[in-house]
């Protein structure tokens, strides 16, 4: 079982609210990722980080932002949530630089914006 | 266009029976292919990984095959158990960068009935 945690697990909020989804890992992994997943659909990469103070946008355009001030934390923030942001958000981390290194996923945060 | 296609979309089998899930991909250049298991409300967990030179890999009751020439993979589950009920996701990694880019299938939703 991977030591990667996400909070909250479920979140229901109103439109316009600012939210932060937390992701932390205790494995000392340099690389961390945020994915968005809708029911029955594939995961889409929205942000990734290769280390402290390094963040990049992924393949899917997202209005969210991320930060990487500490190795173990990779929070995702939505300044003004909208119903279109309703989705499951999965955080992952990876140890090495090889393409065969495993990405370990957190349990996800299911976000519903009313 | 999704470059990883999985079939069937969903599958129901009785406990104790075997089943095979399919994955076809068009990702090129190819680095490796993984099968992940995703329980409802959880993050994906890696089951197997195969590189170009490997054509079969087992993990307990799970056996994955890879035909890199036809760009097809399968995941065979033997003597299914109720706990096998989950979504099984095929993920292909290209060799475009150090870590490569991950291409996710939409998954096969497997339900095992008692």
Short mmCIF file of C-alpha atoms in Angstrom, two decimals:
data_model
loop_
_atom_site.label_atom_id
_atom_site.label_comp_id
_atom_site.label_asym_id
_atom_site.label_seq_id
_atom_site.Cartn_x
_atom_site.Cartn_y
_atom_site.Cartn_z
CA UNK A 1 0.00 0.00 0.00
CA UNK A 2 1.43 3.37 -1.03
CA UNK A 3 1.89 6.12 1.56
CA UNK A 4 0.11 8.85 -0.33
CA UNK A 5 -2.83 10.69 1.18
CA UNK A 6 -5.51 13.01 -0.05
CA UNK A 7 -7.92 15.18 1.88
CA UNK A 8 -10.76 15.67 1.86
CA UNK A 9 -12.05 12.44 0.34
CA UNK A 10 -15.39 14.06 -0.53
CA UNK A 11 -16.27 17.72 -0.89
CA UNK A 12 -19.54 19.41 -1.81
CA UNK A 13 -19.37 23.18 -2.19
CA UNK A 14 -21.21 26.05 -3.78
CA UNK A 15 -20.22 27.93 -6.91
CA UNK A 16 -17.62 30.64 -6.44
CA UNK A 17 -15.94 29.13 -3.38
CA UNK A 18 -12.17 28.81 -3.15
CA UNK A 19 -10.98 25.30 -2.36
CA UNK A 20 -7.69 23.53 -1.80
CA UNK A 21 -7.28 19.79 -2.28
CA UNK A 22 -4.45 18.39 -0.21
CA UNK A 23 -2.02 15.69 -1.30
CA UNK A 24 0.89 14.42 0.74
CA UNK A 25 3.28 11.50 0.46
CA UNK A 26 5.77 10.11 2.94
CA UNK A 27 7.90 8.19 0.45
CA UNK A 28 10.25 11.07 -0.39
CA UNK A 29 9.27 10.98 -4.05
CA UNK A 30 10.41 13.91 -6.15
CA UNK A 31 7.75 13.59 -8.83
CA UNK A 32 4.10 14.28 -8.12
CA UNK A 33 1.04 14.49 -10.35
CA UNK A 34 -2.59 15.59 -10.34
CA UNK A 35 -5.11 13.79 -12.55
CA UNK A 36 -8.77 14.47 -13.21
CA UNK A 37 -11.12 11.55 -13.81
CA UNK A 38 -14.78 11.61 -14.76
CA UNK A 39 -16.93 8.46 -14.37
CA UNK A 40 -16.19 5.89 -17.06
CA UNK A 41 -13.53 8.06 -18.61
CA UNK A 42 -9.75 7.96 -18.71
CA UNK A 43 -7.49 9.85 -16.34
CA UNK A 44 -6.25 13.20 -17.62
CA UNK A 45 -3.05 14.81 -16.36
CA UNK A 46 -3.67 18.39 -15.23
CA UNK A 47 -0.48 19.24 -13.28
CA UNK A 48 2.85 17.71 -12.44
CA UNK A 49 5.99 18.54 -10.49
CA UNK A 50 9.50 17.15 -10.72
CA UNK A 51 10.58 18.60 -7.41
CA UNK A 52 10.38 21.52 -5.01
CA UNK A 53 9.52 24.81 -6.75
CA UNK A 54 8.88 22.94 -10.01
CA UNK A 55 5.35 22.81 -11.43
CA UNK A 56 4.06 22.28 -14.95
CA UNK A 57 0.67 22.12 -16.61
CA UNK A 58 -0.46 18.78 -17.94
CA UNK A 59 -2.29 17.70 -21.05
CA UNK A 60 -5.75 18.80 -19.95
CA UNK A 61 -6.29 22.49 -19.50
CA UNK A 62 -7.38 23.27 -15.97
CA UNK A 63 -8.27 26.44 -14.11
CA UNK A 64 -6.67 25.02 -11.00
CA UNK A 65 -3.21 25.92 -9.73
CA UNK A 66 -0.65 23.93 -7.77
CA UNK A 67 2.36 24.61 -5.60
CA UNK A 68 5.33 22.54 -4.45
CA UNK A 69 7.01 24.22 -1.53
CA UNK A 70 7.87 20.97 0.23
CA UNK A 71 8.73 17.61 -1.26
CA UNK A 72 5.93 15.81 0.52
CA UNK A 73 3.08 18.23 -0.27
CA UNK A 74 1.44 19.06 -3.60
CA UNK A 75 -1.81 20.98 -2.99
CA UNK A 76 -4.22 21.90 -5.77
CA UNK A 77 -6.27 25.11 -5.54
CA UNK A 78 -9.39 26.31 -7.33
CA UNK A 79 -9.87 30.05 -6.78
CA UNK A 80 -13.52 30.03 -7.81
CA UNK A 81 -15.19 26.66 -8.16
CA UNK A 82 -17.81 26.06 -10.86
CA UNK A 83 -20.10 23.10 -11.60
CA UNK A 84 -17.80 22.19 -14.52
CA UNK A 85 -15.11 21.42 -11.94
CA UNK A 86 -17.17 18.55 -10.56
CA UNK A 87 -14.97 15.48 -10.94
CA UNK A 88 -12.65 13.09 -9.14
CA UNK A 89 -9.14 14.39 -8.55
CA UNK A 90 -6.33 11.87 -8.11
CA UNK A 91 -2.84 12.65 -6.84
CA UNK A 92 0.13 10.41 -7.62
CA UNK A 93 3.83 10.28 -6.91
CA UNK A 94 6.80 8.54 -8.45
CA UNK A 95 10.32 7.91 -7.21
CA UNK A 96 12.72 7.81 -10.10
CA UNK A 97 13.44 9.11 -13.56
CA UNK A 98 12.93 5.84 -15.41
CA UNK A 99 9.81 5.32 -17.50
CA UNK A 100 9.34 1.99 -15.73
CA UNK A 101 9.04 3.57 -12.28
CA UNK A 102 5.62 3.09 -10.77
CA UNK A 103 3.25 5.96 -10.10
CA UNK A 104 1.51 5.47 -6.76
CA UNK A 105 -1.93 6.95 -6.50
CA UNK A 106 -3.79 8.43 -3.58
CA UNK A 107 -7.43 7.52 -2.85
CA UNK A 108 -8.76 10.60 -4.65
CA UNK A 109 -11.01 13.53 -3.79
CA UNK A 110 -14.49 13.51 -5.22
CA UNK A 111 -15.51 17.14 -5.74
CA UNK A 112 -19.07 18.27 -6.37
CA UNK A 113 -19.75 21.92 -7.12
CA UNK A 114 -23.38 22.95 -6.87
CA UNK B 1 -8.28 10.74 -29.87
CA UNK B 2 -7.61 8.20 -27.16
CA UNK B 3 -4.70 6.03 -28.21
CA UNK B 4 -5.54 3.25 -25.76
CA UNK B 5 -8.78 1.35 -26.34
CA UNK B 6 -10.08 -1.24 -23.90
CA UNK B 7 -12.75 -3.87 -24.30
CA UNK B 8 -15.20 -4.82 -23.11
CA UNK B 9 -16.40 -1.64 -21.42
CA UNK B 10 -18.00 -3.73 -18.70
CA UNK B 11 -18.12 -7.40 -17.79
CA UNK B 12 -20.07 -9.49 -15.30
CA UNK B 13 -18.85 -12.94 -14.34
CA UNK B 14 -19.60 -15.48 -11.63
CA UNK B 15 -17.21 -16.07 -8.78
CA UNK B 16 -14.62 -18.71 -9.63
CA UNK B 17 -14.77 -18.13 -13.38
CA UNK B 18 -11.91 -16.84 -15.52
CA UNK B 19 -12.00 -13.78 -17.72
CA UNK B 20 -9.81 -11.88 -20.17
CA UNK B 21 -9.72 -8.15 -20.70
CA UNK B 22 -8.33 -6.57 -23.87
CA UNK B 23 -6.26 -3.48 -24.58
CA UNK B 24 -5.31 -2.16 -28.01
CA UNK B 25 -3.02 0.83 -28.36
CA UNK B 26 -1.57 3.03 -31.06
CA UNK B 27 0.98 4.84 -28.87
CA UNK B 28 4.37 5.18 -30.50
CA UNK B 29 7.20 5.04 -29.68
CA UNK B 30 6.38 2.45 -27.05
CA UNK B 31 8.14 2.17 -23.72
CA UNK B 32 5.99 0.01 -21.46
CA UNK B 33 2.44 -1.03 -20.67
CA UNK B 34 0.86 -1.35 -17.27
CA UNK B 35 -2.36 -2.77 -15.98
CA UNK B 36 -3.87 -0.98 -13.00
CA UNK B 37 -6.73 -2.07 -10.74
CA UNK B 38 -8.97 0.70 -9.45
CA UNK B 39 -11.48 -0.13 -6.74
CA UNK B 40 -14.54 2.10 -6.52
CA UNK B 41 -13.67 5.35 -4.80
CA UNK B 42 -9.96 4.53 -4.66
CA UNK B 43 -6.86 5.36 -6.66
CA UNK B 44 -5.43 2.91 -9.21
CA UNK B 45 -2.94 0.29 -8.03
CA UNK B 46 -0.35 -1.18 -10.40
CA UNK B 47 -0.76 -4.91 -11.15
CA UNK B 48 1.84 -5.57 -13.85
CA UNK B 49 4.26 -3.77 -16.11
CA UNK B 50 5.70 -5.04 -19.38
CA UNK B 51 8.38 -3.56 -21.56
CA UNK B 52 8.84 -4.10 -25.28
CA UNK B 53 10.78 -7.33 -24.86
CA UNK B 54 8.37 -8.98 -22.44
CA UNK B 55 5.32 -10.84 -23.65
CA UNK B 56 3.90 -12.18 -20.41
CA UNK B 57 3.92 -11.17 -16.74
CA UNK B 58 2.07 -12.72 -13.83
CA UNK B 59 1.02 -11.37 -10.46
CA UNK B 60 -0.83 -14.05 -8.53
CA UNK B 61 -4.09 -14.77 -10.33
CA UNK B 62 -3.46 -11.96 -12.81
CA UNK B 63 -1.54 -12.70 -16.02
CA UNK B 64 -0.84 -9.99 -18.57
CA UNK B 65 0.32 -10.59 -22.13
CA UNK B 66 1.79 -8.19 -24.63
CA UNK B 67 2.15 -8.42 -28.40
CA UNK B 68 4.19 -5.37 -29.33
CA UNK B 69 3.91 -6.18 -33.03
CA UNK B 70 0.12 -6.01 -33.09
CA UNK B 71 0.03 -3.50 -30.21
CA UNK B 72 -2.30 -5.59 -28.16
CA UNK B 73 -2.33 -6.61 -24.52
CA UNK B 74 -4.61 -8.74 -22.44
CA UNK B 75 -5.17 -9.26 -18.73
CA UNK B 76 -6.34 -12.72 -17.73
CA UNK B 77 -7.90 -13.23 -14.31
CA UNK B 78 -8.04 -16.78 -13.05
CA UNK B 79 -10.54 -18.14 -10.52
CA UNK B 80 -12.18 -14.78 -9.94
CA UNK B 81 -13.07 -13.59 -6.46
CA UNK B 82 -15.59 -11.03 -5.27
CA UNK B 83 -12.70 -8.70 -4.45
CA UNK B 84 -11.73 -8.64 -8.12
CA UNK B 85 -14.73 -6.40 -8.77
CA UNK B 86 -13.08 -3.17 -9.92
CA UNK B 87 -12.10 -1.15 -12.97
CA UNK B 88 -9.02 -2.43 -14.78
CA UNK B 89 -7.09 0.26 -16.60
CA UNK B 90 -4.51 -0.22 -19.34
CA UNK B 91 -1.80 2.47 -19.37
CA UNK B 92 0.84 2.88 -22.08
CA UNK B 93 4.02 4.90 -21.61
CA UNK B 94 5.78 6.39 -24.62
CA UNK B 95 9.44 7.25 -24.91
CA UNK B 96 8.98 10.94 -25.72
CA UNK B 97 10.83 12.12 -22.65
CA UNK B 98 12.73 10.81 -19.64
CA UNK B 99 9.56 9.76 -17.88
CA UNK B 100 7.48 9.47 -20.99
CA UNK B 101 3.86 10.41 -21.29
CA UNK B 102 1.15 8.12 -19.92
CA UNK B 103 -1.82 7.24 -22.11
CA UNK B 104 -4.77 5.88 -20.12
CA UNK B 105 -7.55 3.65 -21.33
CA UNK B 106 -11.07 4.17 -20.02
CA UNK B 107 -10.98 0.89 -18.17
CA UNK B 108 -13.05 -2.27 -18.10
CA UNK B 109 -15.53 -2.39 -15.24
CA UNK B 110 -15.51 -5.95 -13.90
CA UNK B 111 -18.22 -7.19 -11.58
CA UNK B 112 -17.91 -10.58 -9.94
CA UNK B 113 -21.17 -12.07 -8.65
CA UNK B 114 -21.37 -14.75 -5.97
#
